[in-house]
Short mmCIF file of N, CA and C in Angstrom, two decimals:
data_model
loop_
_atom_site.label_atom_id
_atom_site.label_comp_id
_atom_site.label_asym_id
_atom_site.label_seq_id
_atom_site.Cartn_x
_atom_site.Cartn_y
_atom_site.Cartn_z
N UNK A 1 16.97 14.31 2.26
CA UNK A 1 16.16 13.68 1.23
C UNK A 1 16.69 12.27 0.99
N UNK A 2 15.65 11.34 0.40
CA UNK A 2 16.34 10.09 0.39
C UNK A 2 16.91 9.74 -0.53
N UNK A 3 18.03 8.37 -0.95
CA UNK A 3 18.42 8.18 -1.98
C UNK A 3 17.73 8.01 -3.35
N UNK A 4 16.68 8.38 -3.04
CA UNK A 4 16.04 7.75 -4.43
C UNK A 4 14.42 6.76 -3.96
N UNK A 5 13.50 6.50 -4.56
CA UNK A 5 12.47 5.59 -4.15
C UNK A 5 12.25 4.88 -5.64
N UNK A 6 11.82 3.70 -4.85
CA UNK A 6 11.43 2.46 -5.77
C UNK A 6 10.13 2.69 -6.45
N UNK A 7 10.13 1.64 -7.31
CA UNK A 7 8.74 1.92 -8.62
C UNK A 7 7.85 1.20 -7.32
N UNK A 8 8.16 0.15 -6.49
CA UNK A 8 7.53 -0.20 -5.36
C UNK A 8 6.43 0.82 -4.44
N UNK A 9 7.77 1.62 -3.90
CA UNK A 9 7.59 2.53 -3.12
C UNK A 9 6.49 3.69 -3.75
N UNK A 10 7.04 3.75 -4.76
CA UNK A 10 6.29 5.23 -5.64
C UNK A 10 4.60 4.96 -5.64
N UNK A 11 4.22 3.36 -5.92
CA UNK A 11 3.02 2.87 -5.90
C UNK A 11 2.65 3.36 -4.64
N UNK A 12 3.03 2.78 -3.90
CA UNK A 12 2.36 2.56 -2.53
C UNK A 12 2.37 3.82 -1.92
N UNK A 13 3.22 4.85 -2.45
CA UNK A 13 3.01 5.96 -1.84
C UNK A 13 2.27 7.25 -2.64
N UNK A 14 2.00 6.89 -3.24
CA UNK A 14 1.50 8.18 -4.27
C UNK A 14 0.01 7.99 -4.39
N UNK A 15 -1.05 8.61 -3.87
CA UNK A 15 -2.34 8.28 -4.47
C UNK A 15 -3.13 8.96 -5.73
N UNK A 16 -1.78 8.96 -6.83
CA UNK A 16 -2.18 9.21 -7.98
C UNK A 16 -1.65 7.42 -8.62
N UNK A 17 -0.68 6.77 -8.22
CA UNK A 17 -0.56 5.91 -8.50
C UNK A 17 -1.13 4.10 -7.87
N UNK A 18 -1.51 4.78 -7.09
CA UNK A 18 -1.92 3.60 -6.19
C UNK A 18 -3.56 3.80 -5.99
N UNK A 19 -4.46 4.75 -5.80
CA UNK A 19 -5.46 5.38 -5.44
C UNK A 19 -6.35 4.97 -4.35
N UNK A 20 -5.33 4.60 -3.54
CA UNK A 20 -5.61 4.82 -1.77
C UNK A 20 -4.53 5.39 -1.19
N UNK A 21 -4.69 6.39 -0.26
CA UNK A 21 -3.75 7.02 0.63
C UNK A 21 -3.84 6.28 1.81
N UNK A 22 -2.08 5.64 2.24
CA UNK A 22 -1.68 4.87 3.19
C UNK A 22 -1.12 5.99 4.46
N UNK A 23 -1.71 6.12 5.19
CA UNK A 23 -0.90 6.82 6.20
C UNK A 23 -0.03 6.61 7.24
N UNK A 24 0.38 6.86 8.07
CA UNK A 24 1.76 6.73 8.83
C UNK A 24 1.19 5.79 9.80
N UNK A 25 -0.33 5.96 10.28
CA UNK A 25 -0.94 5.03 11.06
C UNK A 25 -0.48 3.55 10.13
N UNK A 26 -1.15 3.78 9.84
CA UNK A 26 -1.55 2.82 8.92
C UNK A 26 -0.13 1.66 8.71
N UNK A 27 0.98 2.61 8.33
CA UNK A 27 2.41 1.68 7.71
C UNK A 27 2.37 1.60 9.34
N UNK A 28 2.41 1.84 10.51
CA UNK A 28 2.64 1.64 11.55
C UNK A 28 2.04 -0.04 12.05
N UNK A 29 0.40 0.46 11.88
CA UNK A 29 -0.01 -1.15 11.99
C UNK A 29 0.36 -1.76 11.24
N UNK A 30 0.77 -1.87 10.04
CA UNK A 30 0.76 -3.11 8.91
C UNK A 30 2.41 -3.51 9.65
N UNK A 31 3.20 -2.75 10.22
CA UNK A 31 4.60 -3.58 10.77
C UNK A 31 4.03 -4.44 11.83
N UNK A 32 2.92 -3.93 13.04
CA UNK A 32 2.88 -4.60 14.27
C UNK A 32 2.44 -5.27 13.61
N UNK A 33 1.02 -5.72 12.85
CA UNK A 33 0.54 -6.97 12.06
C UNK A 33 1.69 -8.19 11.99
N UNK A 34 3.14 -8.16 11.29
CA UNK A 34 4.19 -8.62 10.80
C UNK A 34 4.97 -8.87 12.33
N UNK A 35 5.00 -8.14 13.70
CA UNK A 35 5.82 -8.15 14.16
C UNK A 35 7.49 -7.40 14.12
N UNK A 36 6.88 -6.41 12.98
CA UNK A 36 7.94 -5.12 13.31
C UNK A 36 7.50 -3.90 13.64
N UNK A 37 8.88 -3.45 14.73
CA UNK A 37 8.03 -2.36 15.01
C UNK A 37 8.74 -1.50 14.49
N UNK A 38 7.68 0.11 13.84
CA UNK A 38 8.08 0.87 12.90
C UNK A 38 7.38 2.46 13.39
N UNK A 39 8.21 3.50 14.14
CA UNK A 39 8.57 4.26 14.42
C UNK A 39 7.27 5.34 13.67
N UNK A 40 6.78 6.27 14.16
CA UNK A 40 6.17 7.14 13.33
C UNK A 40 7.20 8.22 12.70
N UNK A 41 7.26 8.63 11.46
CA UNK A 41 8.02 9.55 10.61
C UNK A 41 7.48 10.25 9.73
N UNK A 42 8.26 10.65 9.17
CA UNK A 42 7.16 10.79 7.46
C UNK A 42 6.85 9.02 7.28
N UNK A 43 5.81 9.16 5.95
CA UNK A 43 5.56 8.48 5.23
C UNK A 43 6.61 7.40 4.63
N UNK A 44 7.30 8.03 3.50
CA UNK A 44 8.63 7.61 2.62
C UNK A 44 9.77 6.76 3.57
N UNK A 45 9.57 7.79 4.54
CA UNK A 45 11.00 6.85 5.62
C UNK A 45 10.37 5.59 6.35
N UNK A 46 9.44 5.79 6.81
CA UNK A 46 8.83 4.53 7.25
C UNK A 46 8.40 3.42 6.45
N UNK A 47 7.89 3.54 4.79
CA UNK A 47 7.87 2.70 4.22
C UNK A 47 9.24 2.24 3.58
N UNK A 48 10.49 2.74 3.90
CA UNK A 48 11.47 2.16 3.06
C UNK A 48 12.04 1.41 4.31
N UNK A 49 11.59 1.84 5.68
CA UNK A 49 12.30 0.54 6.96
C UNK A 49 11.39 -0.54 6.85
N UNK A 50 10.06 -0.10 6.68
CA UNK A 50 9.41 -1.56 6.61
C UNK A 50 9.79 -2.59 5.83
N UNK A 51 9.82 -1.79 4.41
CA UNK A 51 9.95 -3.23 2.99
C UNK A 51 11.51 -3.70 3.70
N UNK A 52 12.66 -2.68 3.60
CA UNK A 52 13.58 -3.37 4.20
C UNK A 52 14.11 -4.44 5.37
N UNK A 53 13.09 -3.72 6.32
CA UNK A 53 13.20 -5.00 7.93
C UNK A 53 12.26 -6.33 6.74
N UNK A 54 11.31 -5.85 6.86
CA UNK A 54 9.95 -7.22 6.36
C UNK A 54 10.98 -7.57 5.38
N UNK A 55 11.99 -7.45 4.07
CA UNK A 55 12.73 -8.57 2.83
C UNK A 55 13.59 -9.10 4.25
N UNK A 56 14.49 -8.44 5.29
CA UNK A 56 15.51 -9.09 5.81
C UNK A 56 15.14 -9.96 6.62
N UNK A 57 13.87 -9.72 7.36
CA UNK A 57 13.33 -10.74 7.89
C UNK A 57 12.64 -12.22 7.37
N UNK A 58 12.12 -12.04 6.18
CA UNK A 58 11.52 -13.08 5.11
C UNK A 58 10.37 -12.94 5.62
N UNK A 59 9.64 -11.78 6.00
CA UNK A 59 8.55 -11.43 5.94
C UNK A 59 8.00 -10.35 4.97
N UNK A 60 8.44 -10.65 3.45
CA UNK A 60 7.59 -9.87 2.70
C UNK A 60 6.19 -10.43 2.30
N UNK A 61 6.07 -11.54 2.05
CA UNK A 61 4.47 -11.79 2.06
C UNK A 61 3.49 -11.71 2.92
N UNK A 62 3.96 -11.39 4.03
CA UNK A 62 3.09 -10.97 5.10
C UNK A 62 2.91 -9.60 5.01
N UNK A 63 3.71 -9.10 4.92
CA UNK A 63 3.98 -7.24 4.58
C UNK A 63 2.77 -7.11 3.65
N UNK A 64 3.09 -8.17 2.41
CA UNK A 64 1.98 -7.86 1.51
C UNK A 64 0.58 -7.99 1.31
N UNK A 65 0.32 -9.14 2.24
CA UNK A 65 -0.48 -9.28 2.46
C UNK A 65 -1.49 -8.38 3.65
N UNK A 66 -0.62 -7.72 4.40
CA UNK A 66 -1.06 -6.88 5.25
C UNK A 66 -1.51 -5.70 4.86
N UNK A 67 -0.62 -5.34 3.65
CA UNK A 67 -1.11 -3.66 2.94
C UNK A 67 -2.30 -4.13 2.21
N UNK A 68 -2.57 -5.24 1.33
CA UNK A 68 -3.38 -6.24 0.55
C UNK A 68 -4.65 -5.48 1.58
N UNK A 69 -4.76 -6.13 2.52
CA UNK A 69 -5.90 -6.07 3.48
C UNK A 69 -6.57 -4.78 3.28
N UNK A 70 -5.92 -4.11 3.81
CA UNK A 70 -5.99 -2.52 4.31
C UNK A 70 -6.20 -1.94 2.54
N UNK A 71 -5.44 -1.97 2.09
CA UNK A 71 -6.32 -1.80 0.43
C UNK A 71 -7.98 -2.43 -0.09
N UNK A 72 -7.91 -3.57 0.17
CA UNK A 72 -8.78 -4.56 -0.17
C UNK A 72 -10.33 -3.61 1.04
N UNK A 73 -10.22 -3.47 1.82
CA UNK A 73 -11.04 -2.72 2.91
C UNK A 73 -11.29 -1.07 2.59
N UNK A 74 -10.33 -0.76 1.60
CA UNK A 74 -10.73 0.63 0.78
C UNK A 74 -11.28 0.13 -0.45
N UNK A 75 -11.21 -0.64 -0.79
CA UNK A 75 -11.87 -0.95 -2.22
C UNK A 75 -13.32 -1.36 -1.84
N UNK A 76 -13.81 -1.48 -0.49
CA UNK A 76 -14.87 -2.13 0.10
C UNK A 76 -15.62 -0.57 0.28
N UNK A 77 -14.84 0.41 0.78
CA UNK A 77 -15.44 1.78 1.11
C UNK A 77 -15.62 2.52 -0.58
N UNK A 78 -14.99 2.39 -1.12
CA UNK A 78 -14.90 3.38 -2.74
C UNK A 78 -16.25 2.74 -3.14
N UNK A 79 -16.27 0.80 -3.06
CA UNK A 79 -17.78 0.39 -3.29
C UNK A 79 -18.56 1.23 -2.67
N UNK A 80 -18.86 1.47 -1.45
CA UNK A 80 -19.88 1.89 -0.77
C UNK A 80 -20.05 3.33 -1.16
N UNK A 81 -19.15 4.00 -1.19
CA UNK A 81 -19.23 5.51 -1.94
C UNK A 81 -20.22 5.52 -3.32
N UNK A 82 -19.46 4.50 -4.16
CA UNK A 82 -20.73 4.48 -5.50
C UNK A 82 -22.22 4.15 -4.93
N UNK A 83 -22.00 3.44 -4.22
CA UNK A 83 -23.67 3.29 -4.27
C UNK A 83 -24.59 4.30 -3.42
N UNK A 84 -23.42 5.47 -2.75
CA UNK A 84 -24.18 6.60 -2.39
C UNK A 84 -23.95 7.74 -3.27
N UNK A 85 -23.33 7.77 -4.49
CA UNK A 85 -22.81 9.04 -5.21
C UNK A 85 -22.24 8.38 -6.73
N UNK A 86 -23.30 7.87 -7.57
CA UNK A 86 -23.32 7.21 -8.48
C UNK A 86 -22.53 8.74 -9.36
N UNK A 87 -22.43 9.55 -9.33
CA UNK A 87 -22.37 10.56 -10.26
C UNK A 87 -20.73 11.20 -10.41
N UNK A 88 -19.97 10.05 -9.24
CA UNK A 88 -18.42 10.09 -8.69
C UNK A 88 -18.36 8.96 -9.34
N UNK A 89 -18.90 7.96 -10.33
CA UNK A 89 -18.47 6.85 -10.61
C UNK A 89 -17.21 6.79 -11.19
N UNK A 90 -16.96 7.91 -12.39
CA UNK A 90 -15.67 8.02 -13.18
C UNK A 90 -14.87 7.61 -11.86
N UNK A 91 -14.36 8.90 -11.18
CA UNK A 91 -13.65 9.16 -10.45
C UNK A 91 -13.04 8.04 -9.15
N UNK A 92 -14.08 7.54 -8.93
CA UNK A 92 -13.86 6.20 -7.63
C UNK A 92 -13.87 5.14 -8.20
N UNK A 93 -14.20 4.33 -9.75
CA UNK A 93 -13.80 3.23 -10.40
C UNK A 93 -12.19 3.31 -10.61
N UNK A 94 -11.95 4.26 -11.43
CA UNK A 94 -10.23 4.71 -11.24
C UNK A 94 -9.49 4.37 -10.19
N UNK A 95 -10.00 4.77 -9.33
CA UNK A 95 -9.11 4.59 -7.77
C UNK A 95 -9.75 3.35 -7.20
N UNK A 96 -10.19 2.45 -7.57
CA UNK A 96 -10.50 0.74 -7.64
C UNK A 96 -9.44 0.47 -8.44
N UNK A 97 -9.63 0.70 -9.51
CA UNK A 97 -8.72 -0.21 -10.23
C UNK A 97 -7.18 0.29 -10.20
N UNK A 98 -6.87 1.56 -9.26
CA UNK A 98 -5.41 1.75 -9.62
C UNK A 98 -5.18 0.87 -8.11
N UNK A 99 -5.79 0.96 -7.32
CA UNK A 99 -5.88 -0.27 -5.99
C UNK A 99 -5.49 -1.43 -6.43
N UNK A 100 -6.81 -2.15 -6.86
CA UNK A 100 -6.54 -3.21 -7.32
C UNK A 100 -5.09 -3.46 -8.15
N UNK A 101 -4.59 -2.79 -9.15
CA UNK A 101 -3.53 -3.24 -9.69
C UNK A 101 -2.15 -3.07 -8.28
N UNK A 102 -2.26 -2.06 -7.44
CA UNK A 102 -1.17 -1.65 -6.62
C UNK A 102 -0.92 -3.89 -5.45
N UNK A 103 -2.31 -3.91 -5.15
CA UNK A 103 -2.26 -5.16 -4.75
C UNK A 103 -1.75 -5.99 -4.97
N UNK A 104 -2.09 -6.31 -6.83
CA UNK A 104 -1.46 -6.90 -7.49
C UNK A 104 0.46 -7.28 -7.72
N UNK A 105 0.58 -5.52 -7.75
CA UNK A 105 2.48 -5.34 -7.79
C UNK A 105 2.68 -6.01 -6.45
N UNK A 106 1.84 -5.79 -4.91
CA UNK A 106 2.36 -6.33 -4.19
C UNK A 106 2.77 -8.34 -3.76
N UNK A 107 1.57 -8.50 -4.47
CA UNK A 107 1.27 -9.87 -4.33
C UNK A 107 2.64 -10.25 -5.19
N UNK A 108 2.93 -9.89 -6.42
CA UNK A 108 4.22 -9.90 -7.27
C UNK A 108 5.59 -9.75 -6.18
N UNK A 109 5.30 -9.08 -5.98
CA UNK A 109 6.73 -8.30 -5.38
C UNK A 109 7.18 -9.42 -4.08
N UNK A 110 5.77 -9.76 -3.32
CA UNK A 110 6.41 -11.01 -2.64
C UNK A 110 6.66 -11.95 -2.63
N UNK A 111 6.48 -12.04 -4.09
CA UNK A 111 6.68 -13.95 -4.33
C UNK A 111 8.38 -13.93 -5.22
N UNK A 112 8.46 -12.74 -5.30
CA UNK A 112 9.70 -12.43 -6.14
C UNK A 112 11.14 -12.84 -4.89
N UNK A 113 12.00 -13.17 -5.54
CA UNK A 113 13.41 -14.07 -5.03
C UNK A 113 14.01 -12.41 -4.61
N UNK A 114 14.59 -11.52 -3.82
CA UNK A 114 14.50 -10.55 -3.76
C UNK A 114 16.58 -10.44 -4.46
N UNK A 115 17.15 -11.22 -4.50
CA UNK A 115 18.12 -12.16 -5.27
C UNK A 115 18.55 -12.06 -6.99
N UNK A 116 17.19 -12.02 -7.11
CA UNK A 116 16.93 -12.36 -8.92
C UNK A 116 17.36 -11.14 -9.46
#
């Protein structure tokens, strides 16, 4: 088990907190995107080599911008869901906006001095 996970990590991995599920594909491309390459595993272990290679490399805004994407492209599908299943609105506005804010922590998180 691992040492522990970040309020970072917990976002990006939980789709009660984040409300898109990132999968192993998925953290896989967002490293080649960046130019790291990142091993298939669980979930948890692969996102704690990524953030780590991507801060040591000084590629966290790319990192972020890469999950950004791949979020931003589910927030494009949850649209398209409402406008076929207006009656899921509760349910898929929620998971927009817990997206949207997860984006947000990321866009934060890479502009942050990792230092401070």
């Amino acid at each position: 088990m691992s040492t522990g996970i970040s309020l970072l990590e917990k976002q990006i991995l939980a789709l009660h907190y984040n409300g898109t599920y990132i999968t192993n594909f998925d953290f896989k491309k967002a490293g080649e995107e960046i130019g790291i390459e990142v091993d298939l595993a669980d979930r948890e272990k692969m996102l704690k080599y990524l953030l780590k290679n991507a801060n040591e490399a000084g590629k966290m805004p790319q990192l972020a911008q890469a999950l950004a994407t791949l979020m931003q492209k589910r927030i494009a599908t949850y649209n398209k869901l409402l406008e076929n299943y207006p009656n899921a609105k509760d349910i898929i506005v929620q998971y927009i906006q817990k997206t949207r804010s997860t984006i947000m922590l990321l866009q934060q998180r890479a502009r942050m001095n990792p230092y401070e």
